[in-house]
Amino acid sequence: MAVIVKQISGFVWDNLLLYLLIFTGVLFSIRTGFVQLRHLGTGLKRMFGSFSLNGKEADHEGMSSFQALTTAIAAQVGTGNITGCATALASGGPGAIFWMWISAFFGMSTIYGEAVLAQKYKTVGEDGQVIGGPVYYIKARFPNGFGKFLAGFFSVSIIFALGFAGNMVQSNSIGDSFRNAFGINPLYVGIVCAVIASFIFLGGVKRIASVTEKLVPIMAAFYILGCIVILCINHAAVWESIQAIFIGAFQPQAIAGGVAGVTVKEAMRFGVARGLFSNEAGMGSTPHAHALAKVKKPQDQGVIAMVGVFIDTFIILTLTALVILSSGALSTGATGSVLAQTAFNQAFGQFGSIFIAICMLFFAFSTIIGWYFFGEVNVKALFGQKAVKIYAAIVVVCVIFGACLQVDLVWNLSDLFNGLMVFPNLVGLLALSGVVAKIAHEDHD
């Protein structure tokens, strides 16, 4: 069963979504006049201008712009930033990182469009809370049976992909890393994570926003600092690693000690796929957070949303890649989390495994919070406010048992549902590209 699901998921991602997502990114870049070049500085300025570890609480009118960004980043920056990057390097060689950058560059315009549309078509739910996301802009563009079907298909896919299967995978990453570093039974880790998560879930949007605005900056700073320390230790190999990324993108076989047999096509495929999967641009997940931001104009949150992709790929994924490449761990033949642990152990000794375990805890737990919230919005859209408690209970159970299960099938199912939810989102985005283009050329000040 797991093999069949993996094959279907691979076909959906490698033969369909990869090209659709890149096409959407290129189209939005052209139609918005390359908004990611014109207004990334504006987004960074707004982010630092609203930075806070103890900001104003979210209320029925939504979140602060910074809280919306950190909630989105909580979902974007996950275990994929460590294991996903390592997998791309092991399968596509150093050149895969170059293609990650390319996919992220175009993805920034896609996520700009998602945030703009989420803001423009947001509404107020039956509980009085501001609510928004792909369901609402899909229905706005297609106010008929087709739109209702697309929106429903998206909601079911994201609930299963992120809320259930995805969160089982995230808790499993935490359980595995703590077992490897400390010898702790993953079940106990899962129970602790579930208890803390349920406390956050029960607090609703206010508590989720309050947690993410504190957790995300701290976890990012901790990981970035650790990577910088390693790069200082490996400083003699850093420039060579950067060169390997550019050479490997076009001449993979020219890299000594790289991955044998890698072609330009493979470097491109693994780099683009892992990059898009990590930063979630075009997947329809992060708009749920950006819809809640209290801003004057939709484009104000659009430029903030681009910062999420920038941080996820150009900073955190790039640092992970440079740590792995400068350590020489790629030549060991290891892949995934083992490759990452090997690279960190090379510089930190046994503390490397502990460092990775702590980072996995931060990254995976923040993703659990973000993905729970995205699923909750769609549970409300499908079944109403009364179903939220049932949904939360199921997620908590998934977190507990996901920590100690062999989750190959669950991971493949998550991949598949992740792919399925992209299709209706892209239909909505492409149909509303004219709206995004018009807004992108309006005043951003």
Coordinates of C-alpha atoms in Angstrom, one line a residue:
M1 CA 0.0 0.0 0.0
A2 CA 2.8 2.4 1.0
V3 CA 4.6 1.8 -2.3
I4 CA 1.5 2.4 -4.4
V5 CA 0.7 5.7 -2.6
K6 CA 4.3 6.7 -3.0
Q7 CA 4.2 6.1 -6.7
I8 CA 1.0 8.0 -7.1
S9 CA 2.4 10.9 -5.0
G10 CA 5.6 10.9 -7.0
F11 CA 3.6 11.1 -10.3
V12 CA 1.5 14.0 -9.0
W13 CA 4.4 16.0 -7.8
D14 CA 7.1 15.2 -10.4
N15 CA 5.0 15.2 -13.5
L16 CA 2.3 17.7 -12.8
L17 CA 2.6 20.0 -9.8
L18 CA 6.3 20.8 -10.3
Y19 CA 5.6 22.4 -13.7
L20 CA 2.3 24.0 -12.6
L21 CA 3.8 25.7 -9.6
I22 CA 6.8 27.0 -11.6
F23 CA 4.5 28.2 -14.3
T24 CA 2.3 30.0 -11.8
G25 CA 5.3 31.6 -10.2
V26 CA 6.7 32.9 -13.5
L27 CA 3.2 34.1 -14.6
F28 CA 2.7 36.0 -11.3
S29 CA 6.2 37.4 -11.5
I30 CA 5.6 38.8 -15.0
R31 CA 2.1 40.1 -14.3
T32 CA 3.1 41.8 -11.0
G33 CA 6.1 43.4 -12.6
F34 CA 8.4 41.2 -10.5
V35 CA 7.0 42.4 -7.2
Q36 CA 9.5 40.2 -5.3
L37 CA 12.3 42.5 -6.6
R38 CA 10.4 45.8 -6.3
H39 CA 9.0 45.3 -2.8
L40 CA 11.0 42.7 -0.9
G41 CA 12.7 45.6 0.8
T42 CA 9.3 47.0 1.8
G43 CA 8.3 43.7 3.3
L44 CA 11.5 43.4 5.3
K45 CA 11.1 47.0 6.5
R46 CA 7.5 46.2 7.6
M47 CA 8.5 43.0 9.3
F48 CA 11.3 44.6 11.4
G49 CA 9.1 47.6 12.0
S50 CA 6.4 45.4 13.6
F51 CA 8.8 42.9 15.3
S52 CA 7.7 42.0 18.8
L53 CA 8.0 39.1 21.2
N54 CA 5.1 40.4 23.2
G55 CA 2.8 42.1 20.8
K56 CA -0.8 43.1 20.9
E57 CA -3.0 40.1 21.4
A58 CA -5.0 38.8 18.4
D59 CA -8.7 39.6 18.7
H60 CA -11.8 39.0 16.7
E61 CA -10.5 41.4 14.0
G62 CA -7.5 39.2 13.4
M63 CA -3.8 39.2 14.1
S64 CA -1.1 41.8 13.9
S65 CA 0.8 41.6 10.6
F66 CA 3.9 40.2 12.4
Q67 CA 1.8 37.5 14.2
A68 CA 0.3 36.5 10.8
L69 CA 3.8 36.2 9.4
T70 CA 5.1 34.2 12.3
T71 CA 2.1 31.8 12.1
A72 CA 2.8 31.3 8.4
I73 CA 6.6 30.8 9.1
A74 CA 5.7 28.4 11.9
A75 CA 4.3 26.1 9.2
Q76 CA 6.9 26.9 6.5
V77 CA 10.0 26.3 8.7
G78 CA 9.7 22.7 9.6
T79 CA 11.6 19.5 9.5
G80 CA 11.9 19.9 5.7
N81 CA 14.4 22.7 6.4
I82 CA 16.8 20.1 7.8
T83 CA 15.8 16.7 6.3
G84 CA 14.3 18.1 3.1
C85 CA 17.5 20.0 2.4
A86 CA 19.6 17.0 3.1
T87 CA 17.5 14.8 0.9
A88 CA 17.8 17.3 -2.0
L89 CA 21.6 17.4 -1.6
A90 CA 21.8 13.6 -1.4
S91 CA 19.6 13.1 -4.5
G92 CA 20.4 16.1 -6.6
G93 CA 23.9 17.1 -5.5
P94 CA 25.0 20.6 -4.5
G95 CA 23.4 22.1 -7.6
A96 CA 20.0 21.3 -6.2
I97 CA 20.4 24.3 -3.9
F98 CA 20.7 26.7 -6.8
W99 CA 17.4 25.4 -8.2
M100 CA 15.9 25.7 -4.7
W101 CA 16.8 29.4 -4.9
I102 CA 15.2 29.7 -8.4
S103 CA 11.9 28.1 -7.2
A104 CA 11.8 30.3 -4.1
F105 CA 12.4 33.5 -6.2
F106 CA 9.4 32.7 -8.4
G107 CA 7.5 31.3 -5.4
M108 CA 7.7 34.7 -3.7
S109 CA 5.4 36.2 -6.3
T110 CA 3.0 33.3 -5.9
I111 CA 2.8 33.7 -2.2
Y112 CA 2.3 37.4 -2.6
G113 CA -0.7 36.6 -4.7
E114 CA -2.1 34.1 -2.1
A115 CA -1.8 36.7 0.7
V116 CA -3.3 39.5 -1.4
L117 CA -6.3 37.4 -2.3
A118 CA -6.7 36.0 1.2
Q119 CA -6.9 39.6 2.4
K120 CA -9.2 40.8 -0.3
Y121 CA -11.8 38.0 0.1
K122 CA -11.6 37.4 3.9
T123 CA -14.8 37.4 5.9
V124 CA -16.2 36.9 9.4
G125 CA -17.1 33.4 10.6
E126 CA -20.1 32.4 12.7
D127 CA -18.0 32.8 15.9
G128 CA -17.3 36.4 15.0
Q129 CA -13.6 35.8 14.1
V130 CA -12.1 37.0 10.9
I131 CA -11.5 34.1 8.6
G132 CA -10.0 33.6 5.1
G133 CA -8.0 31.5 2.8
P134 CA -8.3 29.6 -0.6
V135 CA -11.8 28.4 0.2
Y136 CA -13.0 32.0 0.2
Y137 CA -11.2 33.3 -2.8
I138 CA -12.1 30.2 -4.8
K139 CA -15.8 30.7 -4.0
A140 CA -15.6 34.4 -4.8
R141 CA -14.2 33.6 -8.3
F142 CA -16.5 30.7 -8.9
P143 CA -19.8 31.4 -7.1
N144 CA -21.5 28.2 -8.4
G145 CA -21.4 24.5 -8.0
F146 CA -17.9 24.2 -9.5
G147 CA -16.5 26.7 -7.0
K148 CA -18.3 24.8 -4.1
F149 CA -16.7 21.5 -5.3
L150 CA -13.2 23.0 -5.7
A151 CA -13.4 24.6 -2.2
G152 CA -14.7 21.4 -0.6
F153 CA -12.0 19.3 -2.3
F154 CA -9.4 21.8 -1.0
S155 CA -10.7 21.7 2.5
V156 CA -10.8 17.9 2.8
S157 CA -7.3 17.6 1.3
I158 CA -5.7 20.1 3.7
I159 CA -7.4 18.7 6.8
F160 CA -6.0 15.2 6.0
A161 CA -2.7 16.4 4.6
L162 CA -1.7 18.8 7.3
G163 CA -4.1 18.5 10.3
F164 CA -3.9 14.7 10.5
A165 CA -1.2 12.9 8.5
G166 CA 1.1 15.9 8.4
N167 CA 1.1 16.3 12.1
M168 CA 1.7 12.6 12.7
V169 CA 4.9 13.0 10.6
Q170 CA 6.0 16.1 12.5
S171 CA 5.6 14.5 15.9
N172 CA 7.4 11.4 14.6
S173 CA 10.4 13.6 13.7
I174 CA 10.5 15.0 17.3
G175 CA 10.1 11.5 18.8
D176 CA 12.9 10.0 16.6
S177 CA 15.4 12.9 17.3
F178 CA 14.8 12.7 21.0
R179 CA 15.3 8.9 21.0
N180 CA 18.5 9.3 19.1
A181 CA 19.9 12.1 21.2
F182 CA 18.6 11.2 24.7
G183 CA 17.3 7.6 24.5
I184 CA 13.8 8.8 25.5
N185 CA 10.8 6.6 24.6
P186 CA 9.0 8.4 21.6
L187 CA 5.6 7.7 23.2
Y188 CA 6.5 9.9 26.2
V189 CA 7.7 12.6 23.9
G190 CA 4.4 12.4 21.9
I191 CA 2.3 12.7 25.1
V192 CA 4.2 15.8 26.3
C193 CA 3.9 17.4 22.8
A194 CA 0.2 16.6 22.7
V195 CA -0.5 18.1 26.1
I196 CA 1.3 21.3 25.3
A197 CA -0.4 21.4 21.8
S198 CA -3.9 20.9 23.2
F199 CA -3.3 23.8 25.7
I200 CA -2.4 26.0 22.7
F201 CA -5.3 24.7 20.5
L202 CA -7.9 25.4 23.2
G203 CA -6.8 29.0 23.4
G204 CA -7.9 29.6 19.8
V205 CA -6.4 32.2 17.5
K206 CA -5.3 34.5 20.4
R207 CA -3.1 31.8 21.9
I208 CA -1.8 30.5 18.6
A209 CA -0.7 34.0 17.6
S210 CA 0.8 34.7 21.0
V211 CA 2.9 31.5 20.9
T212 CA 4.1 31.8 17.3
E213 CA 5.2 35.4 17.6
K214 CA 7.6 34.3 20.5
L215 CA 8.5 30.8 19.3
V216 CA 9.4 31.5 15.7
P217 CA 12.0 34.3 16.3
I218 CA 13.6 32.3 19.1
M219 CA 13.8 29.1 17.1
A220 CA 15.1 30.9 14.0
A221 CA 17.8 32.7 16.0
F222 CA 18.9 29.5 17.8
Y223 CA 19.3 27.6 14.5
I224 CA 20.9 30.4 12.6
L225 CA 23.4 31.0 15.4
G226 CA 24.3 27.3 15.5
C227 CA 24.8 27.2 11.7
I228 CA 27.0 30.3 11.8
V229 CA 29.2 28.8 14.5
I230 CA 29.7 25.7 12.4
L231 CA 30.4 27.8 9.2
C232 CA 33.1 29.7 11.2
I233 CA 34.6 26.3 12.3
N234 CA 34.5 25.1 8.6
H235 CA 35.4 28.5 7.2
A236 CA 38.1 27.1 4.9
A237 CA 35.5 25.1 3.0
V238 CA 32.7 27.6 2.8
W239 CA 33.8 29.4 -0.4
E240 CA 34.3 26.0 -2.1
S241 CA 30.8 24.9 -1.0
I242 CA 29.3 28.1 -2.6
Q243 CA 31.2 27.4 -5.8
A244 CA 29.9 23.8 -5.8
I245 CA 26.3 25.0 -5.7
F246 CA 26.7 27.1 -8.8
I247 CA 28.9 24.6 -10.7
G248 CA 26.6 21.7 -9.7
A249 CA 23.6 23.4 -11.1
F250 CA 24.9 23.2 -14.6
Q251 CA 27.8 20.7 -14.5
P252 CA 27.1 18.2 -11.7
Q253 CA 29.8 15.8 -12.8
A254 CA 32.5 18.5 -12.3
I255 CA 32.0 18.3 -8.5
A256 CA 34.5 16.1 -6.8
G257 CA 33.1 14.1 -3.9
G258 CA 29.6 14.9 -5.0
V259 CA 26.7 12.5 -5.8
A260 CA 27.7 10.1 -8.5
G261 CA 25.6 10.0 -11.6
V262 CA 23.6 13.2 -10.9
T263 CA 22.4 15.0 -14.0
V264 CA 21.4 18.7 -14.5
K265 CA 17.8 17.5 -14.8
E266 CA 18.0 15.6 -11.4
A267 CA 19.6 18.6 -9.7
M268 CA 16.8 20.8 -11.0
R269 CA 14.0 18.4 -10.1
F270 CA 15.1 17.7 -6.6
G271 CA 16.0 21.3 -5.9
V272 CA 12.7 22.7 -7.2
A273 CA 10.5 20.0 -5.6
R274 CA 12.1 20.3 -2.1
G275 CA 12.2 24.1 -2.3
L276 CA 8.5 24.4 -3.1
F277 CA 7.5 21.7 -0.6
S278 CA 9.5 23.6 2.1
N279 CA 8.3 27.2 1.6
E280 CA 4.7 26.1 0.7
A281 CA 4.4 28.8 -2.0
G282 CA 1.3 28.0 -4.1
M283 CA 0.1 25.2 -1.8
G284 CA -2.7 27.2 -0.3
S285 CA -1.6 26.8 3.4
T286 CA -0.2 30.1 4.5
P287 CA -3.0 32.3 3.2
H288 CA -5.1 31.2 6.2
A289 CA -2.7 33.1 8.4
H290 CA -2.2 36.1 6.1
A291 CA -5.9 36.6 5.9
L292 CA -6.1 37.5 9.6
A293 CA -3.5 40.3 9.5
K294 CA -4.8 43.7 10.3
V295 CA -3.5 45.8 7.5
K296 CA -4.8 48.8 5.5
K297 CA -4.5 47.3 2.1
P298 CA -4.2 43.7 0.8
Q299 CA -0.8 44.5 -0.8
D300 CA 0.6 45.4 2.7
Q301 CA 0.3 41.8 3.7
G302 CA 1.4 40.5 0.3
V303 CA 4.9 42.0 0.7
I304 CA 5.1 40.6 4.3
A305 CA 4.2 37.1 3.0
M306 CA 7.2 37.2 0.6
V307 CA 9.5 37.6 3.6
G308 CA 8.3 34.1 4.8
V309 CA 9.7 32.4 1.6
F310 CA 12.8 34.5 1.8
I311 CA 13.6 33.4 5.4
D312 CA 12.6 29.8 4.8
T313 CA 14.7 29.2 1.7
F314 CA 17.3 31.9 1.2
I315 CA 18.3 31.9 4.9
I316 CA 17.5 28.7 6.8
L317 CA 17.6 26.2 3.9
T318 CA 20.8 27.8 2.6
L319 CA 22.5 27.7 5.9
T320 CA 21.6 24.0 6.3
A321 CA 23.1 23.3 2.8
L322 CA 26.3 25.2 3.6
V323 CA 26.8 23.3 6.9
I324 CA 26.3 19.9 5.1
L325 CA 28.6 20.8 2.2
S326 CA 31.3 22.5 4.2
S327 CA 31.4 19.5 6.6
G328 CA 32.2 17.0 3.8
A329 CA 29.3 14.8 5.0
L330 CA 27.7 14.5 1.6
S331 CA 30.5 12.1 0.5
T332 CA 29.5 9.6 3.3
G333 CA 26.4 8.5 1.3
A334 CA 24.0 9.3 4.1
T335 CA 20.7 11.0 3.4
G336 CA 17.8 12.7 5.2
S337 CA 18.2 13.5 8.9
V338 CA 21.2 11.1 9.2
L339 CA 23.1 13.3 6.7
A340 CA 22.2 16.4 8.7
Q341 CA 23.2 14.8 12.0
T342 CA 26.5 13.7 10.5
A343 CA 27.3 17.3 9.4
F344 CA 26.4 18.8 12.7
N345 CA 28.3 16.1 14.7
Q346 CA 31.4 16.7 12.6
A347 CA 31.6 20.2 14.1
F348 CA 29.9 19.8 17.5
G349 CA 30.8 16.3 18.4
Q350 CA 28.0 14.5 20.3
F351 CA 26.4 17.8 20.9
G352 CA 25.5 17.8 17.2
S353 CA 22.7 15.2 17.8
I354 CA 21.4 17.2 20.8
F355 CA 21.4 20.4 18.7
I356 CA 19.5 18.7 15.9
A357 CA 17.0 17.2 18.5
I358 CA 16.3 20.7 19.9
C359 CA 15.9 22.2 16.5
M360 CA 13.6 19.4 15.4
L361 CA 11.5 20.1 18.5
F362 CA 11.2 23.8 17.7
F363 CA 10.7 23.3 13.9
A364 CA 8.3 20.4 14.1
F365 CA 6.3 21.7 17.0
S366 CA 5.8 25.1 15.4
T367 CA 4.7 23.3 12.3
I368 CA 2.1 21.3 14.3
I369 CA 0.7 24.6 15.6
G370 CA 0.6 26.2 12.1
W371 CA -0.9 23.2 10.4
Y372 CA -3.5 22.6 13.1
F373 CA -4.7 26.2 12.6
F374 CA -4.9 25.9 8.8
G375 CA -6.9 22.7 9.1
E376 CA -9.2 24.4 11.7
V377 CA -10.1 27.1 9.3
N378 CA -11.3 24.5 6.8
V379 CA -13.1 22.4 9.4
K380 CA -15.1 25.6 10.2
A381 CA -15.8 26.1 6.5
L382 CA -17.0 22.6 6.0
F383 CA -18.8 21.7 9.2
G384 CA -19.1 24.9 11.3
Q385 CA -17.7 26.0 14.7
K386 CA -19.1 22.9 16.6
A387 CA -16.8 20.5 14.8
V388 CA -13.6 22.3 15.9
K389 CA -13.3 20.5 19.2
I390 CA -13.7 17.1 17.5
Y391 CA -11.0 18.1 15.0
A392 CA -8.7 19.3 17.8
A393 CA -9.1 16.0 19.7
I394 CA -8.2 14.0 16.5
V395 CA -5.1 16.1 16.0
V396 CA -4.0 15.5 19.6
V397 CA -4.4 11.7 19.1
C398 CA -2.4 12.0 15.8
V399 CA 0.4 13.8 17.7
I400 CA 0.6 11.1 20.4
F401 CA 0.6 8.0 18.2
G402 CA 2.5 9.7 15.3
A403 CA 5.5 10.0 17.6
C404 CA 6.0 6.3 18.0
L405 CA 4.7 4.8 14.8
Q406 CA 6.5 3.8 11.6
V407 CA 5.0 6.5 9.4
D408 CA 6.2 5.6 5.9
L409 CA 2.6 5.2 4.7
V410 CA 1.4 8.3 6.6
W411 CA 4.3 10.4 5.2
N412 CA 3.4 9.3 1.6
L413 CA -0.3 10.0 2.2
S414 CA 0.6 13.4 3.5
D415 CA 2.6 14.0 0.4
L416 CA -0.3 12.9 -1.8
F417 CA -2.9 15.0 -0.1
N418 CA -0.5 18.0 -0.1
G419 CA -0.3 17.6 -3.8
L420 CA -4.1 17.2 -4.3
M421 CA -4.8 20.4 -2.3
V422 CA -2.6 22.4 -4.6
F423 CA -4.7 21.9 -7.7
P424 CA -7.9 23.8 -6.6
N425 CA -5.7 26.5 -5.1
L426 CA -3.8 27.0 -8.3
V427 CA -7.1 27.1 -10.3
G428 CA -8.3 29.9 -8.0
L429 CA -4.9 31.8 -8.2
L430 CA -4.7 31.6 -12.0
A431 CA -8.3 32.7 -12.4
L432 CA -7.7 35.7 -10.2
S433 CA -4.2 36.6 -11.5
G434 CA -5.6 39.8 -13.0
V435 CA -6.9 41.0 -9.6
V436 CA -3.4 40.3 -8.1
A437 CA -1.7 42.1 -11.0
K438 CA -3.9 45.2 -10.6
I439 CA -3.2 45.4 -6.8
A440 CA 0.5 44.8 -7.2
H441 CA 0.8 47.9 -9.4
E442 CA -1.0 50.1 -6.8
D443 CA 0.7 52.1 -4.1
H444 CA 2.6 49.9 -1.5
D445 CA 3.6 52.8 0.8

